[in-house]
PDB file of C-alpha atoms in Angstrom:
ATOM      1  CA  UNK F   1       0.849 -13.935  14.061  1.00  0.00           C
ATOM      2  CA  UNK F   2      -1.381 -13.091  11.050  1.00  0.00           C
ATOM      3  CA  UNK F   3      -4.006 -10.450  11.789  1.00  0.00           C
ATOM      4  CA  UNK F   4      -7.181 -10.017   9.576  1.00  0.00           C
ATOM      5  CA  UNK F   5      -9.280  -6.856   9.774  1.00  0.00           C
ATOM      6  CA  UNK F   6     -12.984  -7.645  10.811  1.00  0.00           C
ATOM      7  CA  UNK F   7     -16.110  -5.764  10.074  1.00  0.00           C
ATOM      8  CA  UNK F   8     -17.907  -5.646  13.434  1.00  0.00           C
ATOM      9  CA  UNK F   9     -21.351  -4.230  14.783  1.00  0.00           C
ATOM     10  CA  UNK F  10     -21.571  -2.973  18.386  1.00  0.00           C
ATOM     11  CA  UNK F  11     -24.071  -5.079  20.342  1.00  0.00           C
ATOM     12  CA  UNK F  12     -24.390  -3.610  23.798  1.00  0.00           C
ATOM     13  CA  UNK F  13     -22.215  -4.105  26.880  1.00  0.00           C
ATOM     14  CA  UNK F  14     -21.179  -7.136  28.787  1.00  0.00           C
ATOM     15  CA  UNK F  15     -19.214  -7.000  32.188  1.00  0.00           C
ATOM     16  CA  UNK F  16     -18.401  -3.380  31.477  1.00  0.00           C
ATOM     17  CA  UNK F  17     -16.916  -3.975  28.189  1.00  0.00           C
ATOM     18  CA  UNK F  18     -18.447  -3.198  24.756  1.00  0.00           C
ATOM     19  CA  UNK F  19     -19.560  -6.345  22.821  1.00  0.00           C
ATOM     20  CA  UNK F  20     -18.755  -6.430  19.077  1.00  0.00           C
ATOM     21  CA  UNK F  21     -20.178  -9.029  16.818  1.00  0.00           C
ATOM     22  CA  UNK F  22     -18.535  -9.814  13.376  1.00  0.00           C
ATOM     23  CA  UNK F  23     -20.976  -8.731  10.819  1.00  0.00           C
ATOM     24  CA  UNK F  24     -19.466  -8.746   7.372  1.00  0.00           C
ATOM     25  CA  UNK F  25     -16.675 -10.120   5.183  1.00  0.00           C
ATOM     26  CA  UNK F  26     -13.121 -10.284   6.633  1.00  0.00           C
ATOM     27  CA  UNK F  27     -10.775  -7.534   5.158  1.00  0.00           C
ATOM     28  CA  UNK F  28      -7.072  -7.227   4.552  1.00  0.00           C
ATOM     29  CA  UNK F  29      -4.867  -9.820   6.199  1.00  0.00           C
ATOM     30  CA  UNK F  30      -1.511  -8.636   7.628  1.00  0.00           C
ATOM     31  CA  UNK F  31       1.461 -10.782   8.759  1.00  0.00           C
ATOM     32  CA  UNK F  32       1.331  -8.960  12.054  1.00  0.00           C
ATOM     33  CA  UNK F  33      -0.761  -6.164  13.558  1.00  0.00           C
ATOM     34  CA  UNK F  34       2.514  -4.044  13.570  1.00  0.00           C
ATOM     35  CA  UNK F  35       2.386  -3.955   9.847  1.00  0.00           C
ATOM     36  CA  UNK F  36      -0.840  -1.868  10.072  1.00  0.00           C
ATOM     37  CA  UNK F  37       0.104   0.006  13.158  1.00  0.00           C
ATOM     38  CA  UNK F  38       3.739   1.180  12.314  1.00  0.00           C
ATOM     39  CA  UNK F  39       2.950   3.398   9.304  1.00  0.00           C
ATOM     40  CA  UNK F  40       0.189   5.225  11.314  1.00  0.00           C
ATOM     41  CA  UNK F  41       2.594   5.915  14.154  1.00  0.00           C
ATOM     42  CA  UNK F  42       5.308   7.140  11.777  1.00  0.00           C
ATOM     43  CA  UNK F  43       2.751   9.546  10.324  1.00  0.00           C
ATOM     44  CA  UNK F  44       2.089  10.865  13.875  1.00  0.00           C
ATOM     45  CA  UNK F  45      -1.546   9.753  13.849  1.00  0.00           C
ATOM     46  CA  UNK F  46      -3.165   9.291  17.195  1.00  0.00           C
ATOM     47  CA  UNK F  47      -3.878   5.546  17.679  1.00  0.00           C
ATOM     48  CA  UNK F  48      -5.216   4.159  20.887  1.00  0.00           C
ATOM     49  CA  UNK F  49      -5.234   0.391  21.729  1.00  0.00           C
ATOM     50  CA  UNK F  50      -8.699  -0.317  23.071  1.00  0.00           C
ATOM     51  CA  UNK F  51      -8.468  -4.228  23.100  1.00  0.00           C
ATOM     52  CA  UNK F  52      -9.041  -4.370  26.815  1.00  0.00           C
ATOM     53  CA  UNK F  53     -12.274  -2.412  26.592  1.00  0.00           C
ATOM     54  CA  UNK F  54     -14.039  -4.594  23.992  1.00  0.00           C
ATOM     55  CA  UNK F  55     -15.121  -8.236  23.543  1.00  0.00           C
ATOM     56  CA  UNK F  56     -15.446  -9.785  20.156  1.00  0.00           C
ATOM     57  CA  UNK F  57     -18.075 -12.586  19.935  1.00  0.00           C
ATOM     58  CA  UNK F  58     -16.745 -15.856  18.644  1.00  0.00           C
ATOM     59  CA  UNK F  59     -13.020 -14.636  18.410  1.00  0.00           C
ATOM     60  CA  UNK F  60     -10.550 -16.046  20.824  1.00  0.00           C
ATOM     61  CA  UNK F  61      -7.731 -13.393  20.113  1.00  0.00           C
ATOM     62  CA  UNK F  62      -8.337  -9.998  18.892  1.00  0.00           C
ATOM     63  CA  UNK F  63      -6.926  -6.473  18.846  1.00  0.00           C
ATOM     64  CA  UNK F  64      -8.844  -3.231  18.569  1.00  0.00           C
ATOM     65  CA  UNK F  65      -7.571   0.274  17.843  1.00  0.00           C
ATOM     66  CA  UNK F  66      -9.335   3.693  17.844  1.00  0.00           C
ATOM     67  CA  UNK F  67      -7.893   6.409  15.546  1.00  0.00           C
ATOM     68  CA  UNK F  68      -8.955   9.889  14.674  1.00  0.00           C
ATOM     69  CA  UNK F  69     -10.027  10.231  10.966  1.00  0.00           C
ATOM     70  CA  UNK F  70     -11.211  13.686  10.209  1.00  0.00           C
ATOM     71  CA  UNK F  71     -13.563  14.619  13.032  1.00  0.00           C
ATOM     72  CA  UNK F  72     -14.551  11.152  13.811  1.00  0.00           C
ATOM     73  CA  UNK F  73     -13.109   8.179  15.689  1.00  0.00           C
ATOM     74  CA  UNK F  74     -12.689   5.073  13.559  1.00  0.00           C
ATOM     75  CA  UNK F  75     -12.302   1.586  15.272  1.00  0.00           C
ATOM     76  CA  UNK F  76     -10.255  -1.053  13.520  1.00  0.00           C
ATOM     77  CA  UNK F  77     -10.710  -4.653  14.922  1.00  0.00           C
ATOM     78  CA  UNK F  78      -8.316  -7.527  14.096  1.00  0.00           C
ATOM     79  CA  UNK F  79      -8.787 -11.200  14.405  1.00  0.00           C
ATOM     80  CA  UNK F  80      -5.314 -12.715  15.468  1.00  0.00           C
ATOM     81  CA  UNK F  81      -4.743 -16.152  14.117  1.00  0.00           C
TER      82      UNK F  81
END
């Protein structure tokens, strides 16, 4: 299933999950989320699936990952189509 990177903005919490609202243009489209994930795992980067901890407004299927970049945590959100 194709996966497109989304730009999102946090907008509070709903039912114990963080609500994310798409807020910008869509990014790179991958044939599958694994195409983005596999090179990071091979490079021994710590990537954590946080899809169950977030809700994305207006999107039926999504995947969200947190990874350490420098001293910060970067969240990458995908729209699954």
